[in-house]
Short mmCIF file of C-alpha atoms in Angstrom, two decimals:
data_model
loop_
_atom_site.label_atom_id
_atom_site.label_comp_id
_atom_site.label_asym_id
_atom_site.label_seq_id
_atom_site.Cartn_x
_atom_site.Cartn_y
_atom_site.Cartn_z
CA MET Z 1 137.90 15.98 83.23
CA THR Z 2 141.47 15.79 81.92
CA GLY Z 3 144.02 18.64 82.18
CA SER Z 4 143.96 19.08 78.39
CA ALA Z 5 140.19 19.59 78.46
CA LEU Z 6 140.49 22.13 81.25
CA ALA Z 7 143.05 24.02 79.20
CA TYR Z 8 140.30 24.71 76.67
CA LEU Z 9 137.37 24.97 79.07
CA PHE Z 10 138.57 27.98 81.06
CA PRO Z 11 139.46 30.22 78.04
CA ALA Z 12 136.08 29.29 76.53
CA LEU Z 13 134.37 30.29 79.75
CA GLY Z 14 136.37 33.56 79.68
CA LEU Z 15 135.20 34.20 76.18
CA VAL Z 16 131.56 33.65 77.04
CA PHE Z 17 131.69 35.68 80.23
CA GLY Z 18 133.61 38.48 78.58
CA ALA Z 19 131.16 38.75 75.70
CA VAL Z 20 128.16 38.79 78.09
CA VAL Z 21 129.71 41.51 80.30
CA GLY Z 22 130.84 43.27 77.08
CA SER Z 23 127.16 43.53 76.04
CA PHE Z 24 126.43 45.36 79.29
CA LEU Z 25 129.50 47.56 78.92
CA ALA Z 26 128.35 48.63 75.40
CA THR Z 27 125.02 49.63 76.92
CA VAL Z 28 126.81 51.65 79.58
CA LEU Z 29 128.97 53.29 76.98
CA ILE Z 30 125.96 54.32 74.88
CA ARG Z 31 123.55 55.33 77.64
CA TRP Z 32 125.55 56.68 80.57
CA PRO Z 33 127.06 59.76 78.82
CA GLU Z 34 123.51 60.63 77.62
CA GLY Z 35 122.27 60.60 81.21
CA ARG Z 36 120.26 57.43 80.74
CA SER Z 37 120.44 54.48 83.11
CA PRO Z 38 122.17 51.39 81.64
CA ILE Z 39 120.06 49.07 83.77
CA ALA Z 40 116.64 50.63 83.72
CA GLY Z 41 114.11 49.34 81.23
CA ARG Z 42 114.32 46.56 78.70
CA SER Z 43 116.49 46.66 75.57
CA ARG Z 44 114.79 48.20 72.55
CA CYS Z 45 115.74 49.02 68.92
CA ASP Z 46 117.07 52.56 68.78
CA ARG Z 47 114.87 53.40 65.82
CA CYS Z 48 111.51 51.55 66.02
CA GLU Z 49 111.73 51.07 69.79
CA ALA Z 50 110.52 47.45 69.44
CA LEU Z 51 111.43 45.29 72.47
CA LEU Z 52 114.30 42.94 71.91
CA GLY Z 53 113.85 39.28 72.74
CA PRO Z 54 116.41 36.80 73.90
CA ALA Z 55 117.23 35.80 70.27
CA ASP Z 56 118.22 39.42 69.62
CA LEU Z 57 120.50 39.74 72.69
CA VAL Z 58 122.97 36.88 72.31
CA PRO Z 59 126.37 38.70 72.31
CA ILE Z 60 128.21 38.69 68.94
CA LEU Z 61 126.06 35.92 67.50
CA SER Z 62 122.82 37.94 67.26
CA TYR Z 63 124.62 40.70 65.49
CA ALA Z 64 126.11 38.27 63.01
CA MET Z 65 122.85 36.36 62.43
CA LEU Z 66 120.83 39.58 61.92
CA ARG Z 67 123.66 41.03 59.69
CA GLY Z 68 123.83 44.08 61.92
CA ARG Z 69 120.21 45.09 61.39
CA CYS Z 70 117.00 45.08 63.51
CA ARG Z 71 114.82 42.18 62.53
CA ARG Z 72 111.68 44.35 62.75
CA CYS Z 73 112.45 47.65 60.95
CA GLY Z 74 115.83 46.80 59.26
CA ALA Z 75 117.64 49.75 60.88
CA ALA Z 76 121.40 49.31 61.40
CA ILE Z 77 122.36 48.19 64.91
CA ASP Z 78 124.98 50.40 66.57
CA ARG Z 79 128.31 48.73 65.86
CA ARG Z 80 129.57 49.69 69.24
CA HIS Z 81 127.64 46.76 70.68
CA VAL Z 82 129.51 44.02 68.71
CA ILE Z 83 132.87 45.88 68.91
CA VAL Z 84 132.77 46.06 72.68
CA GLU Z 85 131.49 42.41 72.91
CA LEU Z 86 134.38 41.22 70.80
CA ALA Z 87 136.90 43.26 72.77
CA ALA Z 88 135.56 41.98 76.05
CA ALA Z 89 135.59 38.44 74.75
CA ILE Z 90 139.25 38.75 73.84
CA VAL Z 91 139.93 40.16 77.36
CA GLY Z 92 138.19 37.00 78.76
CA ILE Z 93 140.26 34.56 76.64
CA VAL Z 94 143.58 36.28 77.36
CA ALA Z 95 142.94 36.50 81.14
CA PHE Z 96 142.29 32.74 81.39
CA VAL Z 97 145.15 31.83 79.15
CA ALA Z 98 147.64 34.03 81.06
CA HIS Z 99 146.63 33.10 84.65
CA PRO Z 100 145.17 30.24 86.58
CA VAL Z 101 141.93 30.48 88.48
CA PRO Z 102 141.31 32.45 90.79
CA LEU Z 103 143.86 35.03 89.60
CA ALA Z 104 142.35 34.82 86.09
CA ILE Z 105 139.06 36.09 87.46
CA VAL Z 106 140.80 39.05 89.05
CA SER Z 107 142.68 39.85 85.86
CA LEU Z 108 139.45 39.48 83.84
CA ALA Z 109 137.61 41.94 86.13
CA LEU Z 110 140.51 44.46 85.94
CA GLY Z 111 140.67 44.17 82.10
CA LEU Z 112 136.91 44.70 81.62
CA TRP Z 113 136.96 47.72 84.07
CA LEU Z 114 139.90 49.30 82.15
CA LEU Z 115 138.19 48.52 78.83
CA LEU Z 116 135.18 50.63 79.82
CA VAL Z 117 137.43 53.39 81.19
CA ALA Z 118 139.33 53.43 77.83
CA LEU Z 119 136.18 53.51 75.73
CA LEU Z 120 134.56 56.36 77.67
CA ASP Z 121 137.70 58.37 77.44
CA VAL Z 122 138.22 57.74 73.63
CA GLU Z 123 134.57 58.52 72.76
CA HIS Z 124 133.64 61.20 75.29
CA GLU Z 125 136.94 62.42 76.83
CA TRP Z 126 135.37 61.44 80.13
CA LEU Z 127 136.92 59.65 83.12
CA PRO Z 128 134.17 59.47 85.73
CA ASP Z 129 135.11 59.29 89.38
CA LEU Z 130 132.79 56.37 89.73
CA LEU Z 131 135.17 54.26 87.65
CA THR Z 132 138.59 55.79 88.53
CA LEU Z 133 138.40 56.19 92.27
CA PRO Z 134 137.16 52.61 93.10
CA LEU Z 135 140.28 51.21 91.41
CA ILE Z 136 142.32 52.43 94.38
CA PRO Z 137 140.59 50.42 97.20
CA LEU Z 138 139.95 47.47 94.86
CA GLY Z 139 143.66 47.32 93.88
CA LEU Z 140 144.77 47.50 97.56
CA ALA Z 141 142.18 44.82 98.48
CA ALA Z 142 143.52 42.57 95.67
CA ALA Z 143 147.02 43.06 97.07
CA TRP Z 144 145.83 42.18 100.60
CA ALA Z 145 144.26 39.00 99.10
CA GLY Z 146 147.62 38.08 97.68
CA PHE Z 147 147.10 38.85 93.95
CA GLY Z 148 149.83 40.77 92.23
CA PRO Z 149 152.61 42.98 93.63
CA PRO Z 150 152.96 43.46 97.38
CA LEU Z 151 150.66 45.90 99.20
CA PRO Z 152 153.34 48.51 100.25
CA ASP Z 153 154.52 48.94 96.67
CA ARG Z 154 150.93 49.44 95.53
CA ALA Z 155 150.11 51.96 98.32
CA ILE Z 156 153.06 54.01 97.21
CA GLY Z 157 152.04 53.46 93.55
CA ALA Z 158 148.67 54.97 94.24
CA ALA Z 159 150.16 58.05 95.85
CA LEU Z 160 152.79 58.57 93.20
CA GLY Z 161 150.41 57.90 90.34
CA TRP Z 162 148.20 60.72 91.46
CA GLY Z 163 151.02 63.08 92.54
CA VAL Z 164 153.05 62.74 89.33
CA LEU Z 165 150.27 63.61 86.97
CA PHE Z 166 148.81 66.23 89.20
CA LEU Z 167 152.17 67.98 89.35
CA MET Z 168 152.72 67.64 85.59
CA ALA Z 169 149.25 69.10 84.94
CA ALA Z 170 149.97 72.08 87.29
CA ILE Z 171 153.36 72.80 85.67
CA TYR Z 172 151.83 72.66 82.19
CA ARG Z 173 148.98 74.96 83.22
CA ARG Z 174 151.45 77.46 84.71
CA LEU Z 175 153.75 77.49 81.61
CA ARG Z 176 151.15 77.33 78.84
CA GLY Z 177 148.22 79.11 80.52
CA ARG Z 178 145.79 76.29 79.60
CA GLU Z 179 144.86 72.80 80.73
CA GLY Z 180 147.02 70.03 79.34
CA MET Z 181 145.14 67.07 80.74
CA GLY Z 182 141.81 66.22 82.30
CA GLY Z 183 141.25 65.99 86.03
CA GLY Z 184 140.44 62.29 85.83
CA ASP Z 185 143.88 61.33 84.52
CA PRO Z 186 145.71 61.64 87.89
CA LYS Z 187 142.94 59.74 89.63
CA LEU Z 188 143.18 56.97 86.95
CA LEU Z 189 146.98 56.62 87.32
CA ALA Z 190 146.50 56.45 91.08
CA GLY Z 191 144.08 53.57 90.54
CA ILE Z 192 146.47 51.88 88.12
CA GLY Z 193 149.29 52.42 90.58
CA ALA Z 194 147.16 50.68 93.29
CA TRP Z 195 147.06 47.62 91.04
CA LEU Z 196 150.52 47.49 89.53
CA GLY Z 197 152.64 49.22 92.10
CA ALA Z 198 155.10 52.15 92.02
CA LEU Z 199 157.84 50.22 90.17
CA GLN Z 200 155.55 49.83 87.10
CA LEU Z 201 154.48 53.41 86.75
CA PRO Z 202 157.38 54.36 84.39
CA PHE Z 203 156.56 51.47 82.14
CA ILE Z 204 152.87 52.40 82.12
CA LEU Z 205 153.71 56.00 81.04
CA LEU Z 206 156.20 54.78 78.51
CA GLY Z 207 153.64 52.35 77.08
CA ALA Z 208 151.06 55.12 76.92
CA GLY Z 209 153.55 57.39 75.15
CA LEU Z 210 154.35 54.75 72.58
CA LEU Z 211 150.62 54.08 71.98
CA GLY Z 212 150.15 57.81 71.57
CA LEU Z 213 152.90 57.97 68.91
CA ALA Z 214 151.27 55.05 67.09
CA ALA Z 215 147.91 56.95 67.27
CA ILE Z 216 149.53 60.06 65.77
CA LEU Z 217 151.12 58.05 63.00
CA LEU Z 218 147.82 56.50 62.15
CA MET Z 219 146.20 59.93 62.07
CA ARG Z 220 148.84 61.09 59.70
CA LEU Z 221 148.31 58.07 57.40
CA ARG Z 222 144.62 58.90 57.39
CA ARG Z 223 145.55 62.52 56.51
CA GLU Z 224 143.89 63.88 59.66
CA GLU Z 225 144.94 67.39 60.75
CA ILE Z 226 147.28 67.43 63.76
CA ASP Z 227 148.32 70.66 65.50
CA ALA Z 228 149.20 71.94 68.92
CA ALA Z 229 145.59 71.83 69.98
CA SER Z 230 145.11 68.14 69.05
CA ARG Z 231 144.30 66.00 72.08
CA LEU Z 232 144.96 62.33 72.75
CA PRO Z 233 142.98 60.40 75.43
CA LEU Z 234 145.73 59.91 77.94
CA GLY Z 235 143.45 57.97 80.24
CA ALA Z 236 142.68 55.46 77.48
CA LEU Z 237 146.34 55.08 76.56
CA MET Z 238 147.26 54.37 80.19
CA ALA Z 239 144.43 51.91 80.65
CA VAL Z 240 145.40 50.04 77.45
CA ALA Z 241 149.12 50.01 78.52
CA ALA Z 242 148.37 48.90 82.09
CA TRP Z 243 146.53 45.66 81.56
CA PRO Z 244 149.24 43.76 79.63
CA ILE Z 245 151.74 44.87 82.21
CA TRP Z 246 149.43 43.47 84.97
CA LEU Z 247 149.26 40.17 83.15
CA ILE Z 248 153.09 39.98 83.32
CA VAL Z 249 153.69 41.10 86.93
CA ALA Z 250 150.64 39.48 88.61
CA ARG Z 251 151.15 36.25 90.45
#
């Protein structure tokens, strides 16, 4: 196979793999916060509970072919399925365009992990330990394997990531008498620091801040009410800011 053919093959594989994993991530996003297992039982229509066959479960394509409706009862399919599948497919393409194999596989895994973290935080204001804490050993393991910034920088990044946000939260709570951020945010930044290193933490927080300002501007354009009690999902903002930076600094 020629080099030009490989240049198209790997992004295509990233697209397919990302979309397939995205289908699972959408199921996790919908079921997990409700206390349901994302892996137990076969997929069913949310309304008529008819079992879904292989033709109903092809990521992105099934939704398009069925025009977003169940083929049996005509009920609308939850749009989160196709949205997450599309987002994960984009992550797959970008990972394989940005990096060669095997680094592309590592970048894809991190991107999909952070995608689920961001979605859970946006929709449920929830950063489960089961997703945030494993980022620390996985990031350090990736450094040990030679992917991304050096291991000492990332070990320091994990410690600083947790310490900085924990201290900020404590100061805010002391001054304002109420919580300013969730307990999962310091753990997430520790995990991100374990992947990107201490030197990138300022850029992650800066990126999250800029994304937050963009979100506020969008809310104002949509005439949504914004006051001192309004909350932005800091974890999601950090996750979205972190992955592009990883694509730049990883090697």
